[in-house]
GROMACS .gro file of C-alpha atoms in nm:
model
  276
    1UNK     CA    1   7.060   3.669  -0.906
    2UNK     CA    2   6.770   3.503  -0.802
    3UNK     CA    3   6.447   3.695  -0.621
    4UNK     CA    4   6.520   3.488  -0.285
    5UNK     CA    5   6.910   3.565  -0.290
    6UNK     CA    6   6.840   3.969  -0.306
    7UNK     CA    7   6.582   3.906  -0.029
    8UNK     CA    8   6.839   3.693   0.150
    9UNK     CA    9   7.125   3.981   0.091
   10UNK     CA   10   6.890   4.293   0.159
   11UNK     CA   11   6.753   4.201   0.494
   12UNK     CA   12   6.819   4.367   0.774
   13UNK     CA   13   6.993   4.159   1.040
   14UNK     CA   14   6.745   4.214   1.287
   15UNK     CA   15   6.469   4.055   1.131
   16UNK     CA   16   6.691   3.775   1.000
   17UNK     CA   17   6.762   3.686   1.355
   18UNK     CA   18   6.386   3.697   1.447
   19UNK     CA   19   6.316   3.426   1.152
   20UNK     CA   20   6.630   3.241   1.247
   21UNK     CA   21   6.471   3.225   1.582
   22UNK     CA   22   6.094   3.109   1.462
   23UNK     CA   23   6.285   2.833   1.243
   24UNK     CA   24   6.499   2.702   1.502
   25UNK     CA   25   6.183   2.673   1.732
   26UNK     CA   26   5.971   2.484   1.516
   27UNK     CA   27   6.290   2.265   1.357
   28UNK     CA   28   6.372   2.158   1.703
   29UNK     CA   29   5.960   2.150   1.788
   30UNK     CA   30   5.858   1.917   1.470
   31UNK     CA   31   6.126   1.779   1.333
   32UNK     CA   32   5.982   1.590   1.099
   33UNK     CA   33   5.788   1.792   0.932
   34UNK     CA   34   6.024   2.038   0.950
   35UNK     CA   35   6.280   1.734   0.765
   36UNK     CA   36   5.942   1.664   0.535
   37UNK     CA   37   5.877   2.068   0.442
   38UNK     CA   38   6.266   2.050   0.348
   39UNK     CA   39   6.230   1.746   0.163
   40UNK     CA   40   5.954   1.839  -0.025
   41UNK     CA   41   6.119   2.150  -0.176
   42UNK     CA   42   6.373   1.972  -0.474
   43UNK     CA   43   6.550   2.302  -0.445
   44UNK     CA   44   6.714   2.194  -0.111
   45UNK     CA   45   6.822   1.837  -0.219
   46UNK     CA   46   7.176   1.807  -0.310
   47UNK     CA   47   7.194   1.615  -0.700
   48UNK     CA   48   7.425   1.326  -0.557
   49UNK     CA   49   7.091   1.240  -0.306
   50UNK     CA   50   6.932   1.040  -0.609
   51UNK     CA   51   7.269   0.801  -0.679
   52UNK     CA   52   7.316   0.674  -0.351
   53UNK     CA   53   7.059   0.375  -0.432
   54UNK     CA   54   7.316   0.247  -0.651
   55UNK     CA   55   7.557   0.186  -0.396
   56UNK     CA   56   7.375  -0.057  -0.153
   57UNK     CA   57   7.500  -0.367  -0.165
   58UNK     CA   58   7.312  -0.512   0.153
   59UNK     CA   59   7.531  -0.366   0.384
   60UNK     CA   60   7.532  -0.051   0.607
   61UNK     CA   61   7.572   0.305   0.556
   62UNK     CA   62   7.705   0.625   0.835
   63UNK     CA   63   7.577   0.954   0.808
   64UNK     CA   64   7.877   1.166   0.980
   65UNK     CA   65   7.742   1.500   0.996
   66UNK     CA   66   7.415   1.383   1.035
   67UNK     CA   67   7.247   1.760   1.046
   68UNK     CA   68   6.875   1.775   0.988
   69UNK     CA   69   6.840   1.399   0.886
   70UNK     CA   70   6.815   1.429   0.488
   71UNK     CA   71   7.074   1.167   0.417
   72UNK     CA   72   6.939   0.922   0.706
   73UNK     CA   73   6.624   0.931   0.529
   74UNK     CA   74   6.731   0.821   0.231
   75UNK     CA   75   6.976   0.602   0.327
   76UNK     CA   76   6.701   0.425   0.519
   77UNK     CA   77   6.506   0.345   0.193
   78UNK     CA   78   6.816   0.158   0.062
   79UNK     CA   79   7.046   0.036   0.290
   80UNK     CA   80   6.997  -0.242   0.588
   81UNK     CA   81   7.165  -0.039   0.896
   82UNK     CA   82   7.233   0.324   0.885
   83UNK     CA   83   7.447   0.472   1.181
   84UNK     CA   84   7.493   0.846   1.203
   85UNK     CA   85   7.720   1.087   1.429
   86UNK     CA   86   7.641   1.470   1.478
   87UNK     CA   87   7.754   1.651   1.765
   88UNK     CA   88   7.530   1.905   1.800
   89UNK     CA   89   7.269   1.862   2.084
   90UNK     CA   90   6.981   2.004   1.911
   91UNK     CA   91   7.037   1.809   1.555
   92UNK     CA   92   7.104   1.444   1.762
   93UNK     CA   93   6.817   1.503   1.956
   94UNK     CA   94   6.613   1.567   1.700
   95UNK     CA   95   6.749   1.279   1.504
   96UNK     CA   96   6.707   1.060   1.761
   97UNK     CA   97   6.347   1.165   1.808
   98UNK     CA   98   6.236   1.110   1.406
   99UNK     CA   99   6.393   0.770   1.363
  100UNK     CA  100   6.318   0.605   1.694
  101UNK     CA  101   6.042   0.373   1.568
  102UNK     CA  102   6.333   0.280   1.298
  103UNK     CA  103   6.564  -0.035   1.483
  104UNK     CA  104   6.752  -0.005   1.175
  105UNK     CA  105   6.935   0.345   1.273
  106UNK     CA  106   7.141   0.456   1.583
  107UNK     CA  107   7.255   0.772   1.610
  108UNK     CA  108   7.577   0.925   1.835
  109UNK     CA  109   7.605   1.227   2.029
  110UNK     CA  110   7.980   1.285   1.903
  111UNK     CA  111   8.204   1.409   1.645
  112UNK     CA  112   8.452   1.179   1.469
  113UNK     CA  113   8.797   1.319   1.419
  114UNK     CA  114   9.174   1.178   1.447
  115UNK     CA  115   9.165   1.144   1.847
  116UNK     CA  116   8.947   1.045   2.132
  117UNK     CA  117   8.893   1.300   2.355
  118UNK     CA  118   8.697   1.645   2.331
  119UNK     CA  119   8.665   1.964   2.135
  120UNK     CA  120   8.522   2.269   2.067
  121UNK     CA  121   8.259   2.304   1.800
  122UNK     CA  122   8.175   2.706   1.635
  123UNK     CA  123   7.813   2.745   1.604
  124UNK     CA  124   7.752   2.991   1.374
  125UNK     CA  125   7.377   3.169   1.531
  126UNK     CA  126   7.229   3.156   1.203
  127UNK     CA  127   7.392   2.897   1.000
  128UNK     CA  128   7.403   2.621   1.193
  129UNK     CA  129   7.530   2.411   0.909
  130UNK     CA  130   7.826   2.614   0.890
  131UNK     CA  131   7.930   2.423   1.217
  132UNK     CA  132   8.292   2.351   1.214
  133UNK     CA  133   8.544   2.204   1.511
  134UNK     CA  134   8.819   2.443   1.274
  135UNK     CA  135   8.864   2.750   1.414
  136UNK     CA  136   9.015   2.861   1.124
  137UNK     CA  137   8.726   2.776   0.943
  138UNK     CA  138   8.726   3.042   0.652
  139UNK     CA  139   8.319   3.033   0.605
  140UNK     CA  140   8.327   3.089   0.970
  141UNK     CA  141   8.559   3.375   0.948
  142UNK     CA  142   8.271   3.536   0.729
  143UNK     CA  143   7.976   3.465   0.964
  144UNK     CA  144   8.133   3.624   1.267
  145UNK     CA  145   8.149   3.948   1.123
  146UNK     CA  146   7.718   3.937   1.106
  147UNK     CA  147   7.624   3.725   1.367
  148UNK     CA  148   7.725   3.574   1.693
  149UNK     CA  149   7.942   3.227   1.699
  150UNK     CA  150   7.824   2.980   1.926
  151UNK     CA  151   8.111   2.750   2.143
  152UNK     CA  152   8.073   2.421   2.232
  153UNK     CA  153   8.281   2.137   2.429
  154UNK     CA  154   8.196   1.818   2.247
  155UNK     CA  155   8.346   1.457   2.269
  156UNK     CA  156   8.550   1.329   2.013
  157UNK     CA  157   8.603   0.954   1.844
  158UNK     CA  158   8.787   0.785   1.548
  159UNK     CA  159   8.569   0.608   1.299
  160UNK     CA  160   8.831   0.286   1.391
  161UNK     CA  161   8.707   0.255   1.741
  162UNK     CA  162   8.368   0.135   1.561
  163UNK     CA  163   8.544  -0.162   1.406
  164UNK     CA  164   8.231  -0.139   1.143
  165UNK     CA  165   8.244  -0.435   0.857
  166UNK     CA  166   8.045  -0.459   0.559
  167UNK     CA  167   8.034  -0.126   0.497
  168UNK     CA  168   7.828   0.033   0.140
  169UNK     CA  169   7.825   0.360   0.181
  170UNK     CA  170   8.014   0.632   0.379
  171UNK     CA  171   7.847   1.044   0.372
  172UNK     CA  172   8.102   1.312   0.493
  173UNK     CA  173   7.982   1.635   0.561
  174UNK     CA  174   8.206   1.826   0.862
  175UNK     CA  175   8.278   2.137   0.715
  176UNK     CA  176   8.642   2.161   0.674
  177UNK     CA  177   8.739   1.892   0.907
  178UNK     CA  178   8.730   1.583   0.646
  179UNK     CA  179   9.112   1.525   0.708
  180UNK     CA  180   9.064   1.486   1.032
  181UNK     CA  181   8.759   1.221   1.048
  182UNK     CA  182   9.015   0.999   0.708
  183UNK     CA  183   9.321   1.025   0.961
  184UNK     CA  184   9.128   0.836   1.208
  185UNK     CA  185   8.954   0.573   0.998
  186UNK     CA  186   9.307   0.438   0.873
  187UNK     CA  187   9.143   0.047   0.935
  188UNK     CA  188   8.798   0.110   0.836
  189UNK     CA  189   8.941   0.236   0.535
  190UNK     CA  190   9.182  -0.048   0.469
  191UNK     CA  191   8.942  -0.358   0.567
  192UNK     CA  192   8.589  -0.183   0.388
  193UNK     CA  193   8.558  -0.118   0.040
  194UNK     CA  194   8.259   0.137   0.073
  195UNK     CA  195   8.167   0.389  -0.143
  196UNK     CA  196   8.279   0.745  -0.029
  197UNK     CA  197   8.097   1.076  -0.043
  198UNK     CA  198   8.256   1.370   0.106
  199UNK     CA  199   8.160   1.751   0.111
  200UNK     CA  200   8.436   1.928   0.054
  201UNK     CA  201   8.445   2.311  -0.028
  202UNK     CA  202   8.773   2.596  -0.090
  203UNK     CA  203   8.588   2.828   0.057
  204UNK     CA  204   8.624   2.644   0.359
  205UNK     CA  205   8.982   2.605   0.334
  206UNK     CA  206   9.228   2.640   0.089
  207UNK     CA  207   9.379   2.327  -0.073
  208UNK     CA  208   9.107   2.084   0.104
  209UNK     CA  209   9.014   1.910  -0.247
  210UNK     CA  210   9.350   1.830  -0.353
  211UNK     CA  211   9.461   1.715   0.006
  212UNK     CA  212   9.119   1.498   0.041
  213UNK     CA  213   9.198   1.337  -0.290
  214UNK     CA  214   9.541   1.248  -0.256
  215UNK     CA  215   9.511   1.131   0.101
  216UNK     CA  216   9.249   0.838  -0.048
  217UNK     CA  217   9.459   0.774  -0.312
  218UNK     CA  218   9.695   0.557  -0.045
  219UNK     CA  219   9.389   0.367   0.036
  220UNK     CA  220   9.358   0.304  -0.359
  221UNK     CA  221   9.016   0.471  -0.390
  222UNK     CA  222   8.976   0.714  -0.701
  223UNK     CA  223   8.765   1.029  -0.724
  224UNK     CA  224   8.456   1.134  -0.891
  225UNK     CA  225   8.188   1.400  -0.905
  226UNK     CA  226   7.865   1.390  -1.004
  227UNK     CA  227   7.775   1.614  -1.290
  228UNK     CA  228   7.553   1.638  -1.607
  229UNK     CA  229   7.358   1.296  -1.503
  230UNK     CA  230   7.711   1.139  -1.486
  231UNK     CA  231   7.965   1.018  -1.281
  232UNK     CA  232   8.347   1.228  -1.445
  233UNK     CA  233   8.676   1.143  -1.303
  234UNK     CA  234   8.800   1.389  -1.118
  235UNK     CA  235   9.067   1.426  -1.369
  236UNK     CA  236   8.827   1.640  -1.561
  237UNK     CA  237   8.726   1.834  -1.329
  238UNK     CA  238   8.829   2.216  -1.346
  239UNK     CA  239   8.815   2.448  -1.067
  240UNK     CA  240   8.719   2.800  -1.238
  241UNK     CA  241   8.445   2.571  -1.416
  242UNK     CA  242   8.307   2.336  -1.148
  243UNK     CA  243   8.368   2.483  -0.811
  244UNK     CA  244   8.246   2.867  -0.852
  245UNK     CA  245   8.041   2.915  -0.582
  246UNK     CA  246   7.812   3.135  -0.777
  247UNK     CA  247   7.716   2.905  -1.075
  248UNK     CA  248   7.468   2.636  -1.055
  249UNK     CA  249   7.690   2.421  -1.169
  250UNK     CA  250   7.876   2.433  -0.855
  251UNK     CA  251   8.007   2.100  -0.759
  252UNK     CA  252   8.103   2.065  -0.365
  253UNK     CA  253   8.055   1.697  -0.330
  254UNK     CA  254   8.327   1.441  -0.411
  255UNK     CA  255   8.264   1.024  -0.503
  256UNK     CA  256   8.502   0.812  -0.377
  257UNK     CA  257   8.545   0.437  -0.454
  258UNK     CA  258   8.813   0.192  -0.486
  259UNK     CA  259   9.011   0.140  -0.799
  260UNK     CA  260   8.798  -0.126  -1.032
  261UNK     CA  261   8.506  -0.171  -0.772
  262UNK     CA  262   8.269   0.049  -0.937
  263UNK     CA  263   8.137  -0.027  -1.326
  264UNK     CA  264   8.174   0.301  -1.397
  265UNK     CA  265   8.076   0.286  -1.739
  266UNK     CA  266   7.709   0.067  -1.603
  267UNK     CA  267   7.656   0.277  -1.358
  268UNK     CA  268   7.674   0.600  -1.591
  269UNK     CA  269   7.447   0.377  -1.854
  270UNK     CA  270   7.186   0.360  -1.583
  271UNK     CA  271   7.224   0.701  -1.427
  272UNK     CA  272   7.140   0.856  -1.790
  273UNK     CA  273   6.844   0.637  -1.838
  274UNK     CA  274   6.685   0.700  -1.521
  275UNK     CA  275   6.651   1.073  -1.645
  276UNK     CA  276   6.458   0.952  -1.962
   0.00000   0.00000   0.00000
């Protein structure tokens, strides 16, 4: 196990809450360099950050989840409009704030889900990107037992209200609720053939990888994930092998595109010769 994982384990609570406090303070103080500091440390970047360039087509890209900013900022080096959604106060404020020189971004103070209307959103005091609207949340389960859980009324919308066209590129990260954000973007779905790429983790709940993938199979797209410089089908992928939380091989994000619009066997070509 590495050094900063037996740190991370060994800690007493009370001085985790005291740097959890210090961190949240200068995050929501300088956000930017906080998103810069973040940035700068490779460790932090998910892999699948470094493929998105090769899904911009000239069109525009959403952010749901849009957290601390890390896939706005890229998205901004490659793609003509980004939009983003994130529901927490602090993150779309803070969002807002970096990228408001930028007339290429817009960002909205709301969750997307299957309905209009409002919910509540569990705030985890130290993991804030553990934020789920699922109550059921099984990560969430686990944080309550060490720290206190944040509740928050938040408005609601369906991607399809947006009526967005030309779509490239679509990032889902919403912690268990990616169901729930595909059951209201039926159209947007159906009338975009954007490339898809969606957190989704077990140990959020159960069954969530097999349900997201054969939900977007109606809408003709087939999975991916991105592993040893590569793009696999997701008919290779293995669960004891691939989604173990404790290897580094862990794989948590999922490609989506639609049947025969990606080259996959170009795009691999490339992908391995950009790591020569």
């Amino acid at each position: 196990m590495e050094i900063k994982n037996l740190i991370r384990r060994y800690t007493p609570n009370f001085i985790k809450n005291f740097y959890n406090k210090i961190r949240i303070y200068y995050r929501n103080k300088y956000p930017l360099k906080y998103l810069s500091k973040f940035i700068n440390d490779s460790s932090n970047l998910e892999r699948e950050i470094n493929i998105i360039k090769y899904f911009s087509k000239g069109g525009q890209a959403l952010d749901i989840g849009g957290n601390i900013g890390v896939y706005s900022f890229y998205m901004l080096k490659h793609f003509n409009k980004v939009t983003a959604f994130e529901p927490i106060p602090d993150f779309y404020n803070n969002l807002k704030k970096m990228f408001s020189n930028n007339n290429n971004y817009s960002v909205y103070n709301i969750a997307l889900s299957d309905k209009e209307g409002e919910a509540t959103i569990y705030i985890p005091d130290r993991f804030h990107g553990w934020s789920t609207l699922e109550s059921d949340d099984l990560m969430l389960k686990k944080a309550s037992a060490t720290q206190k859980i944040k509740q928050l009324n938040i408005k609601t919308k369906t991607l399809d209200c947006f009526e967005f066209k030309d779509l490239d590129f679509v990032k889902i990260d919403v912690e268990g609720h990616e169901l729930n954000v595909l059951y209201g973007a039926v159209q947007t779905l159906k009338s975009n053939n954007a490339i898809i790429l969606i957190e989704i983790e077990e140990r959020h709940k159960k069954g969530s990888i097999i349900n997201v993938v054969n939900y977007l199979k109606n809408f003709n797209y087939d999975c991916y994930f991105y592993f040893n410089n590569r793009l696999v089908s997701f008919d290779e992928f293995d669960f004891e092998i691939h989604h173990n939380d404790e290897s580094e091989n862990y794989i948590y994000n999922f490609i989506f595109a639609k049947t025969g619009f990606l080259d996959i066997v170009k795009l691999n070509s490339e992908l391995i010769y950009s790591q020569k």
